């Protein structure tokens, strides 16, 4: 696909007229998706998609078209050449785009990560065998993700990764346990090990649940629970444009509000699995500190935002959301979490977070999957889904008691339109109090 | 495509082809600056095969004869590989083979590009009424969607849809306080939708309302009456009626992602979902509504079905396959977001039917309450029971009168009891047709569009609160 994409770029470049600049972006994947319910197959299939964005620039104007490529060769070239012709016409009569900014210094790169993935049919055999007698629900998504960029200024970028993400949960009469097996090399033994661990945890949900009245409770958020919180913050929390237009949920940090000094958040592109380049050809820095010691740090600056507000672009995509987020570790050993929690809620997962008051960073959401009541450092009972409603400045500020020393790398299982390349490396967080309302 | 389909061969007992071809154009202006125009042309197919009780699919954008045959071979291989391993035993004899054509309302063609730019510029400029206005955006999205469904058993369905979506948003700020107002209307049809959405003039109106919110007190807290206008009813219906009634959730398919439901199969026919004033329908026949169609993506003909009648739960949102699994009658709602995703049970048009009360009568009946419109925040548990929703706009009502704007209006409740507190249902004069572009669900994930039409509705004894 790489040679095909770059050949297509070369042919289209040769079709350009004087003063025109061409940018091409490829977003493709070959994926197998197998959906499971009750330890059996619900839907299985394969998807091959190859989306090409063609952008034409001339005299400070630009227009773009997105196409679905077909079988390659002449047919794809004809499709892209026709799009180019239509874009040429579209540029006529457009005003200059004052916020147009592309990378004009070629920064080519190649990144190919080959994985060890068995045929998806073999994965099905292994999962159905291993799940026998268990109520497993979830999805296996595996295959190759491809990203490409080319421009007529001589830049060529390629990113290819073979990966899988088996995102699943085990269900029993008392509740459910969430787990995942994700990475670049599928190992049946790792699946069996995780299934057994999840089964043991599921057994703990079999006892009578504890009902808690609304109010403040000491709580531990496991890395997957914290991932939901970070996911909400990623929605404009680190965006330079949101900051400039006063719509960031971290607005009050610009007016003096602070998080705990233990909170340092970094967009660590060098350690993620997302491409190192973006749609305007800019390359991401290896790391960018977004929150440093509880204080507002750098923002993610997309090229258009940079031009509009007189900032330096730093490789952010147009949406200015982090893709390789890291929260710095703390000092609490993971094995001591229950003892440090002493009495309170152990929360494995959060769910469906949103803002009660965005400007005040007040957040609501639900607990989901395995949540336990802990007394004297021992799990005593599961707790059903509860709603919290609390301020970020309390959760990761005055009420943050500790972060764990160990962190988990969590690969985003999201597959809207295509398989995500986002990831997060997070510790767990021990909170002195979390406010529950329902 | 039909000729190529006829040449396909497979050892499977049943196979189908579903083609989606979409053209999407986006015109947008922000801060009086025209954003680069974009057009998206998307076209691909999903081949599905059923063999020996197994089922498989393969989606491709390679529409050549060889590309289609490769996809069918892969789908057939999946069907063979999953036979005797499935939750369901598929039977080729159950697959419908309808034939027909349908076109939704196509309406007026869009004007010239320049005229659309002028329209957006007027609204963007119109919102520049005060230095505290920090962001002004206006956009029009135009979509055309064609779907073709063919089966080796003779089905041949062609459907065509057009959508015109006006959108605008204005944000005001003063120090640590930011408030926004927005306009969004999602319906089928042509450019006449710009007029019905009251798009012209919205810039100044939204800016004025955002400034009012900036100066307004927080929404009061307490248990009180809640008057939801149709654009917030959309969200309320979607989250706390639509999702809980999806039959695939009830059957457990979504337990790892979108969640399950507090509704169980035994409840259909007897469970009191809401007060006797609550009447809810799945209605694909209201042509202008966002998710109207003649057949779903599995070829089942769509017709109006009552889901809740006089407050009693009657039927689920479940398509042909889920109906067979659950032994319940349902709806034609097997829908796929695009050619690269398989159909699953989705909401389509889900409506609360109008009642008998005027808006004035509802307001007059309120001793202490809040009117809310325009959703801004939504959160609900995975069984679709404990919810908390927030709106852009609130108005306090005291002793039967509107007495002032309030900011950050929120409310929370439990689906299983909330609808029983429905005290008055607005008449046809309060009824509006809305829709949403992004309902997320499914593994792999799919975002589909849904339609929700409703009158204004009054609920009593709701926990209401503000921000801060």
PDB file of C-alpha atoms in Angstrom, chain A residues 40-269:
ATOM      1  CA  UNK A  40     -19.886 -17.318  21.478  1.00  0.00           C
ATOM      2  CA  UNK A  41     -19.676 -15.409  18.213  1.00  0.00           C
ATOM      3  CA  UNK A  42     -22.331 -12.761  17.623  1.00  0.00           C
ATOM      4  CA  UNK A  43     -20.969 -11.194  14.398  1.00  0.00           C
ATOM      5  CA  UNK A  44     -17.703 -11.812  12.552  1.00  0.00           C
ATOM      6  CA  UNK A  45     -16.328 -10.010   9.571  1.00  0.00           C
ATOM      7  CA  UNK A  46     -13.551  -8.145   7.844  1.00  0.00           C
ATOM      8  CA  UNK A  47     -13.250  -4.561   6.647  1.00  0.00           C
ATOM      9  CA  UNK A  48     -10.839  -3.051   4.190  1.00  0.00           C
ATOM     10  CA  UNK A  49     -11.047   0.713   3.842  1.00  0.00           C
ATOM     11  CA  UNK A  50      -8.777   3.298   2.245  1.00  0.00           C
ATOM     12  CA  UNK A  51      -9.797   6.911   2.701  1.00  0.00           C
ATOM     13  CA  UNK A  52      -7.831   9.540   0.813  1.00  0.00           C
ATOM     14  CA  UNK A  53      -7.961  13.254   1.548  1.00  0.00           C
ATOM     15  CA  UNK A  54      -6.915  15.473  -1.345  1.00  0.00           C
ATOM     16  CA  UNK A  55      -6.183  19.137  -0.514  1.00  0.00           C
ATOM     17  CA  UNK A  56      -5.351  21.689  -3.151  1.00  0.00           C
ATOM     18  CA  UNK A  57      -3.784  25.070  -2.295  1.00  0.00           C
ATOM     19  CA  UNK A  58      -3.276  28.025  -4.565  1.00  0.00           C
ATOM     20  CA  UNK A  59      -2.565  31.673  -3.763  1.00  0.00           C
ATOM     21  CA  UNK A  60      -3.497  31.341  -0.098  1.00  0.00           C
ATOM     22  CA  UNK A  61      -6.726  29.486  -0.826  1.00  0.00           C
ATOM     23  CA  UNK A  62      -7.551  25.861  -0.155  1.00  0.00           C
ATOM     24  CA  UNK A  63     -10.267  23.256  -0.661  1.00  0.00           C
ATOM     25  CA  UNK A  64     -10.372  19.554   0.097  1.00  0.00           C
ATOM     26  CA  UNK A  65     -12.094  16.363  -0.973  1.00  0.00           C
ATOM     27  CA  UNK A  66     -12.260  13.021   0.791  1.00  0.00           C
ATOM     28  CA  UNK A  67     -12.577   9.878  -1.320  1.00  0.00           C
ATOM     29  CA  UNK A  68     -12.814   6.173  -0.723  1.00  0.00           C
ATOM     30  CA  UNK A  69     -10.179   4.487  -2.859  1.00  0.00           C
ATOM     31  CA  UNK A  70     -11.056   1.253  -4.610  1.00  0.00           C
ATOM     32  CA  UNK A  71      -8.886  -1.508  -5.934  1.00  0.00           C
ATOM     33  CA  UNK A  72      -5.868   0.631  -6.722  1.00  0.00           C
ATOM     34  CA  UNK A  73      -4.152   1.433 -10.004  1.00  0.00           C
ATOM     35  CA  UNK A  74      -5.731   3.456 -12.780  1.00  0.00           C
ATOM     36  CA  UNK A  75      -9.207   3.541 -11.252  1.00  0.00           C
ATOM     37  CA  UNK A  76      -7.936   5.183  -8.070  1.00  0.00           C
ATOM     38  CA  UNK A  77      -5.765   7.599 -10.004  1.00  0.00           C
ATOM     39  CA  UNK A  78      -8.731   8.620 -12.146  1.00  0.00           C
ATOM     40  CA  UNK A  79     -10.853   9.143  -9.033  1.00  0.00           C
ATOM     41  CA  UNK A  80      -8.212  11.350  -7.381  1.00  0.00           C
ATOM     42  CA  UNK A  81      -7.422  13.232 -10.612  1.00  0.00           C
ATOM     43  CA  UNK A  82     -11.130  14.042 -11.067  1.00  0.00           C
ATOM     44  CA  UNK A  83     -11.268  15.280  -7.477  1.00  0.00           C
ATOM     45  CA  UNK A  84      -8.241  17.458  -8.134  1.00  0.00           C
ATOM     46  CA  UNK A  85      -9.958  18.991 -11.135  1.00  0.00           C
ATOM     47  CA  UNK A  86     -13.075  19.758  -9.091  1.00  0.00           C
ATOM     48  CA  UNK A  87     -10.982  21.304  -6.325  1.00  0.00           C
ATOM     49  CA  UNK A  88      -9.221  23.488  -8.905  1.00  0.00           C
ATOM     50  CA  UNK A  89     -12.612  24.847  -9.922  1.00  0.00           C
ATOM     51  CA  UNK A  90     -13.660  25.233  -6.299  1.00  0.00           C
ATOM     52  CA  UNK A  91     -10.677  27.472  -5.567  1.00  0.00           C
ATOM     53  CA  UNK A  92     -11.945  29.993  -8.094  1.00  0.00           C
ATOM     54  CA  UNK A  93     -13.979  32.557  -6.261  1.00  0.00           C
ATOM     55  CA  UNK A  94     -12.859  31.566  -2.776  1.00  0.00           C
ATOM     56  CA  UNK A  95     -11.424  34.293  -0.564  1.00  0.00           C
ATOM     57  CA  UNK A  96      -7.923  33.891   0.852  1.00  0.00           C
ATOM     58  CA  UNK A  97      -7.797  31.705   3.928  1.00  0.00           C
ATOM     59  CA  UNK A  98      -6.080  33.831   6.581  1.00  0.00           C
ATOM     60  CA  UNK A  99      -5.503  30.840   8.867  1.00  0.00           C
ATOM     61  CA  UNK A 100      -3.919  28.561   6.287  1.00  0.00           C
ATOM     62  CA  UNK A 101      -0.650  27.106   7.551  1.00  0.00           C
ATOM     63  CA  UNK A 102       1.128  23.994   6.307  1.00  0.00           C
ATOM     64  CA  UNK A 103       4.574  22.610   6.953  1.00  0.00           C
ATOM     65  CA  UNK A 104       6.776  23.816   4.110  1.00  0.00           C
ATOM     66  CA  UNK A 105      10.015  22.216   5.270  1.00  0.00           C
ATOM     67  CA  UNK A 106       9.862  18.577   4.187  1.00  0.00           C
ATOM     68  CA  UNK A 107      10.033  16.249   7.193  1.00  0.00           C
ATOM     69  CA  UNK A 108       9.693  12.744   5.792  1.00  0.00           C
ATOM     70  CA  UNK A 109       9.479   9.703   8.043  1.00  0.00           C
ATOM     71  CA  UNK A 110       8.646   6.031   8.036  1.00  0.00           C
ATOM     72  CA  UNK A 111       7.473   3.898  10.877  1.00  0.00           C
ATOM     73  CA  UNK A 112       6.488   0.272  10.391  1.00  0.00           C
ATOM     74  CA  UNK A 113       5.716  -2.018  13.282  1.00  0.00           C
ATOM     75  CA  UNK A 114       5.074  -5.620  12.323  1.00  0.00           C
ATOM     76  CA  UNK A 115       3.092  -7.663  14.802  1.00  0.00           C
ATOM     77  CA  UNK A 116       2.437 -11.327  15.340  1.00  0.00           C
ATOM     78  CA  UNK A 117      -1.256 -11.808  14.746  1.00  0.00           C
ATOM     79  CA  UNK A 118      -2.764 -15.191  14.008  1.00  0.00           C
ATOM     80  CA  UNK A 119      -5.590 -15.534  11.500  1.00  0.00           C
ATOM     81  CA  UNK A 120      -8.736 -14.146  13.117  1.00  0.00           C
ATOM     82  CA  UNK A 121     -10.416 -17.554  12.681  1.00  0.00           C
ATOM     83  CA  UNK A 122      -7.750 -18.990  15.005  1.00  0.00           C
ATOM     84  CA  UNK A 123      -8.475 -16.250  17.543  1.00  0.00           C
ATOM     85  CA  UNK A 124     -12.146 -17.242  17.400  1.00  0.00           C
ATOM     86  CA  UNK A 125     -11.252 -20.877  18.154  1.00  0.00           C
ATOM     87  CA  UNK A 126      -9.090 -19.853  21.094  1.00  0.00           C
ATOM     88  CA  UNK A 127     -11.580 -17.400  22.582  1.00  0.00           C
ATOM     89  CA  UNK A 128     -14.574 -19.727  22.262  1.00  0.00           C
ATOM     90  CA  UNK A 129     -12.539 -22.556  23.825  1.00  0.00           C
ATOM     91  CA  UNK A 130     -11.180 -20.428  26.655  1.00  0.00           C
ATOM     92  CA  UNK A 131     -14.541 -18.802  27.374  1.00  0.00           C
ATOM     93  CA  UNK A 132     -16.423 -22.068  27.651  1.00  0.00           C
ATOM     94  CA  UNK A 133     -18.777 -21.970  30.620  1.00  0.00           C
ATOM     95  CA  UNK A 134     -18.232 -18.241  31.062  1.00  0.00           C
ATOM     96  CA  UNK A 135     -20.395 -15.316  29.973  1.00  0.00           C
ATOM     97  CA  UNK A 136     -17.843 -13.380  27.950  1.00  0.00           C
ATOM     98  CA  UNK A 137     -18.947 -10.326  25.958  1.00  0.00           C
ATOM     99  CA  UNK A 138     -16.738  -8.126  23.807  1.00  0.00           C
ATOM    100  CA  UNK A 139     -14.922  -7.582  20.563  1.00  0.00           C
ATOM    101  CA  UNK A 140     -11.690  -8.666  18.942  1.00  0.00           C
ATOM    102  CA  UNK A 141     -10.359  -6.072  16.486  1.00  0.00           C
ATOM    103  CA  UNK A 142      -7.100  -6.859  14.784  1.00  0.00           C
ATOM    104  CA  UNK A 143      -5.125  -6.160  11.658  1.00  0.00           C
ATOM    105  CA  UNK A 144      -3.040  -3.463  10.049  1.00  0.00           C
ATOM    106  CA  UNK A 145      -3.574   0.286  10.453  1.00  0.00           C
ATOM    107  CA  UNK A 146      -2.015   2.511   7.799  1.00  0.00           C
ATOM    108  CA  UNK A 147      -1.510   6.275   7.742  1.00  0.00           C
ATOM    109  CA  UNK A 148       0.217   8.199   4.976  1.00  0.00           C
ATOM    110  CA  UNK A 149       0.998  11.805   4.137  1.00  0.00           C
ATOM    111  CA  UNK A 150       2.498  13.307   1.020  1.00  0.00           C
ATOM    112  CA  UNK A 151       2.800  16.812  -0.329  1.00  0.00           C
ATOM    113  CA  UNK A 152       4.095  18.335  -3.510  1.00  0.00           C
ATOM    114  CA  UNK A 153       6.866  20.050  -1.530  1.00  0.00           C
ATOM    115  CA  UNK A 154       8.645  16.709  -1.300  1.00  0.00           C
ATOM    116  CA  UNK A 155       7.453  15.387   2.052  1.00  0.00           C
ATOM    117  CA  UNK A 156       6.546  11.712   2.455  1.00  0.00           C
ATOM    118  CA  UNK A 157       5.391  10.106   5.718  1.00  0.00           C
ATOM    119  CA  UNK A 158       4.283   6.565   6.369  1.00  0.00           C
ATOM    120  CA  UNK A 159       2.991   4.844   9.487  1.00  0.00           C
ATOM    121  CA  UNK A 160       1.969   1.219   9.602  1.00  0.00           C
ATOM    122  CA  UNK A 161       1.225  -0.898  12.644  1.00  0.00           C
ATOM    123  CA  UNK A 162      -0.098  -4.425  13.097  1.00  0.00           C
ATOM    124  CA  UNK A 163      -2.060  -4.526  16.325  1.00  0.00           C
ATOM    125  CA  UNK A 164      -5.001  -6.106  18.046  1.00  0.00           C
ATOM    126  CA  UNK A 165      -7.366  -5.070  20.794  1.00  0.00           C
ATOM    127  CA  UNK A 166      -9.544  -7.696  22.417  1.00  0.00           C
ATOM    128  CA  UNK A 167     -11.813  -5.621  24.646  1.00  0.00           C
ATOM    129  CA  UNK A 168     -14.045  -7.819  26.787  1.00  0.00           C
ATOM    130  CA  UNK A 169     -15.894  -8.316  30.034  1.00  0.00           C
ATOM    131  CA  UNK A 170     -17.030 -11.297  32.080  1.00  0.00           C
ATOM    132  CA  UNK A 171     -20.542 -11.276  33.477  1.00  0.00           C
ATOM    133  CA  UNK A 172     -22.121 -13.081  36.403  1.00  0.00           C
ATOM    134  CA  UNK A 173     -25.215 -12.789  38.548  1.00  0.00           C
ATOM    135  CA  UNK A 174     -23.554 -10.218  40.823  1.00  0.00           C
ATOM    136  CA  UNK A 175     -22.125  -7.949  38.124  1.00  0.00           C
ATOM    137  CA  UNK A 176     -19.342  -7.793  35.590  1.00  0.00           C
ATOM    138  CA  UNK A 177     -15.574  -7.434  35.337  1.00  0.00           C
ATOM    139  CA  UNK A 178     -13.924  -5.493  32.529  1.00  0.00           C
ATOM    140  CA  UNK A 179     -10.625  -6.508  30.962  1.00  0.00           C
ATOM    141  CA  UNK A 180      -8.657  -6.245  27.765  1.00  0.00           C
ATOM    142  CA  UNK A 181      -5.862  -7.976  25.946  1.00  0.00           C
ATOM    143  CA  UNK A 182      -4.220  -5.603  23.514  1.00  0.00           C
ATOM    144  CA  UNK A 183      -0.906  -5.138  21.789  1.00  0.00           C
ATOM    145  CA  UNK A 184       1.128  -6.341  18.842  1.00  0.00           C
ATOM    146  CA  UNK A 185       1.649 -10.052  19.515  1.00  0.00           C
ATOM    147  CA  UNK A 186      -1.326 -12.237  20.284  1.00  0.00           C
ATOM    148  CA  UNK A 187      -0.624 -14.851  22.949  1.00  0.00           C
ATOM    149  CA  UNK A 188      -3.216 -17.431  23.843  1.00  0.00           C
ATOM    150  CA  UNK A 189      -1.607 -17.965  27.247  1.00  0.00           C
ATOM    151  CA  UNK A 190      -2.054 -14.267  28.113  1.00  0.00           C
ATOM    152  CA  UNK A 191      -5.749 -14.532  27.255  1.00  0.00           C
ATOM    153  CA  UNK A 192      -6.203 -17.599  29.452  1.00  0.00           C
ATOM    154  CA  UNK A 193      -4.358 -15.919  32.322  1.00  0.00           C
ATOM    155  CA  UNK A 194      -6.516 -12.774  32.106  1.00  0.00           C
ATOM    156  CA  UNK A 195      -9.705 -14.805  31.852  1.00  0.00           C
ATOM    157  CA  UNK A 196      -8.796 -16.716  34.989  1.00  0.00           C
ATOM    158  CA  UNK A 197      -7.957 -13.499  36.845  1.00  0.00           C
ATOM    159  CA  UNK A 198     -11.256 -11.949  35.724  1.00  0.00           C
ATOM    160  CA  UNK A 199     -13.128 -15.070  36.854  1.00  0.00           C
ATOM    161  CA  UNK A 200     -11.600 -14.781  40.314  1.00  0.00           C
ATOM    162  CA  UNK A 201     -12.605 -11.131  40.507  1.00  0.00           C
ATOM    163  CA  UNK A 202     -16.091 -12.000  39.256  1.00  0.00           C
ATOM    164  CA  UNK A 203     -16.472 -14.423  42.134  1.00  0.00           C
ATOM    165  CA  UNK A 204     -16.012 -11.502  44.537  1.00  0.00           C
ATOM    166  CA  UNK A 205     -19.094  -9.908  43.004  1.00  0.00           C
ATOM    167  CA  UNK A 206     -21.178 -12.915  43.972  1.00  0.00           C
ATOM    168  CA  UNK A 207     -21.782 -11.779  47.546  1.00  0.00           C
ATOM    169  CA  UNK A 208     -24.616  -9.489  48.630  1.00  0.00           C
ATOM    170  CA  UNK A 209     -24.011  -5.939  47.376  1.00  0.00           C
ATOM    171  CA  UNK A 210     -23.602  -2.971  49.710  1.00  0.00           C
ATOM    172  CA  UNK A 211     -25.958  -0.039  49.120  1.00  0.00           C
ATOM    173  CA  UNK A 212     -24.400   3.358  49.776  1.00  0.00           C
ATOM    174  CA  UNK A 213     -26.321   6.547  50.438  1.00  0.00           C
ATOM    175  CA  UNK A 214     -25.324   9.638  48.431  1.00  0.00           C
ATOM    176  CA  UNK A 215     -22.543  11.637  50.028  1.00  0.00           C
ATOM    177  CA  UNK A 216     -18.771  11.882  50.138  1.00  0.00           C
ATOM    178  CA  UNK A 217     -16.750   8.675  50.141  1.00  0.00           C
ATOM    179  CA  UNK A 218     -13.037   7.920  50.154  1.00  0.00           C
ATOM    180  CA  UNK A 219     -12.251   6.302  46.798  1.00  0.00           C
ATOM    181  CA  UNK A 220      -9.584   4.677  44.661  1.00  0.00           C
ATOM    182  CA  UNK A 221      -9.792   5.128  40.884  1.00  0.00           C
ATOM    183  CA  UNK A 222      -7.990   2.342  39.034  1.00  0.00           C
ATOM    184  CA  UNK A 223      -6.117   3.366  35.848  1.00  0.00           C
ATOM    185  CA  UNK A 224      -9.084   2.410  33.639  1.00  0.00           C
ATOM    186  CA  UNK A 225     -11.367   4.628  35.722  1.00  0.00           C
ATOM    187  CA  UNK A 226      -8.902   7.493  35.479  1.00  0.00           C
ATOM    188  CA  UNK A 227      -8.774   6.937  31.713  1.00  0.00           C
ATOM    189  CA  UNK A 228     -12.435   8.008  31.493  1.00  0.00           C
ATOM    190  CA  UNK A 229     -11.621  11.208  33.371  1.00  0.00           C
ATOM    191  CA  UNK A 230      -8.691  11.899  31.073  1.00  0.00           C
ATOM    192  CA  UNK A 231     -10.882  11.112  28.076  1.00  0.00           C
ATOM    193  CA  UNK A 232     -13.337  13.823  29.118  1.00  0.00           C
ATOM    194  CA  UNK A 233     -10.528  16.330  29.673  1.00  0.00           C
ATOM    195  CA  UNK A 234      -9.212  15.489  26.203  1.00  0.00           C
ATOM    196  CA  UNK A 235     -12.406  17.118  24.880  1.00  0.00           C
ATOM    197  CA  UNK A 236     -11.069  20.685  24.634  1.00  0.00           C
ATOM    198  CA  UNK A 237      -9.176  20.526  27.933  1.00  0.00           C
ATOM    199  CA  UNK A 238      -5.779  20.863  26.276  1.00  0.00           C
ATOM    200  CA  UNK A 239      -6.855  22.700  23.120  1.00  0.00           C
ATOM    201  CA  UNK A 240      -5.234  26.064  22.398  1.00  0.00           C
ATOM    202  CA  UNK A 241      -8.318  27.161  20.469  1.00  0.00           C
ATOM    203  CA  UNK A 242     -10.614  26.278  23.395  1.00  0.00           C
ATOM    204  CA  UNK A 243      -8.266  28.152  25.683  1.00  0.00           C
ATOM    205  CA  UNK A 244      -8.278  31.224  23.438  1.00  0.00           C
ATOM    206  CA  UNK A 245     -12.076  31.221  23.142  1.00  0.00           C
ATOM    207  CA  UNK A 246     -12.544  30.646  26.893  1.00  0.00           C
ATOM    208  CA  UNK A 247     -14.288  27.316  26.381  1.00  0.00           C
ATOM    209  CA  UNK A 248     -11.705  25.054  27.949  1.00  0.00           C
ATOM    210  CA  UNK A 249     -12.966  23.080  30.942  1.00  0.00           C
ATOM    211  CA  UNK A 250      -9.674  24.188  32.517  1.00  0.00           C
ATOM    212  CA  UNK A 251     -10.704  27.852  32.114  1.00  0.00           C
ATOM    213  CA  UNK A 252     -10.352  28.526  35.835  1.00  0.00           C
ATOM    214  CA  UNK A 253      -6.740  27.341  35.818  1.00  0.00           C
ATOM    215  CA  UNK A 254      -6.057  30.430  33.724  1.00  0.00           C
ATOM    216  CA  UNK A 255      -7.580  32.382  36.630  1.00  0.00           C
ATOM    217  CA  UNK A 256      -5.466  30.802  39.337  1.00  0.00           C
ATOM    218  CA  UNK A 257      -7.121  27.467  40.062  1.00  0.00           C
ATOM    219  CA  UNK A 258      -4.622  24.658  40.659  1.00  0.00           C
ATOM    220  CA  UNK A 259      -4.560  20.893  40.622  1.00  0.00           C
ATOM    221  CA  UNK A 260      -2.436  18.875  43.039  1.00  0.00           C
ATOM    222  CA  UNK A 261       1.322  19.337  42.628  1.00  0.00           C
ATOM    223  CA  UNK A 262       1.391  15.564  41.992  1.00  0.00           C
ATOM    224  CA  UNK A 263      -0.452  16.044  38.683  1.00  0.00           C
ATOM    225  CA  UNK A 264       1.785  16.254  35.648  1.00  0.00           C
ATOM    226  CA  UNK A 265       0.163  15.403  32.315  1.00  0.00           C
ATOM    227  CA  UNK A 266       2.229  14.901  29.195  1.00  0.00           C
ATOM    228  CA  UNK A 267       1.334  14.276  25.567  1.00  0.00           C
ATOM    229  CA  UNK A 268       4.072  11.708  25.041  1.00  0.00           C
ATOM    230  CA  UNK A 269       3.958  11.115  21.292  1.00  0.00           C
TER     231      UNK A 269
END
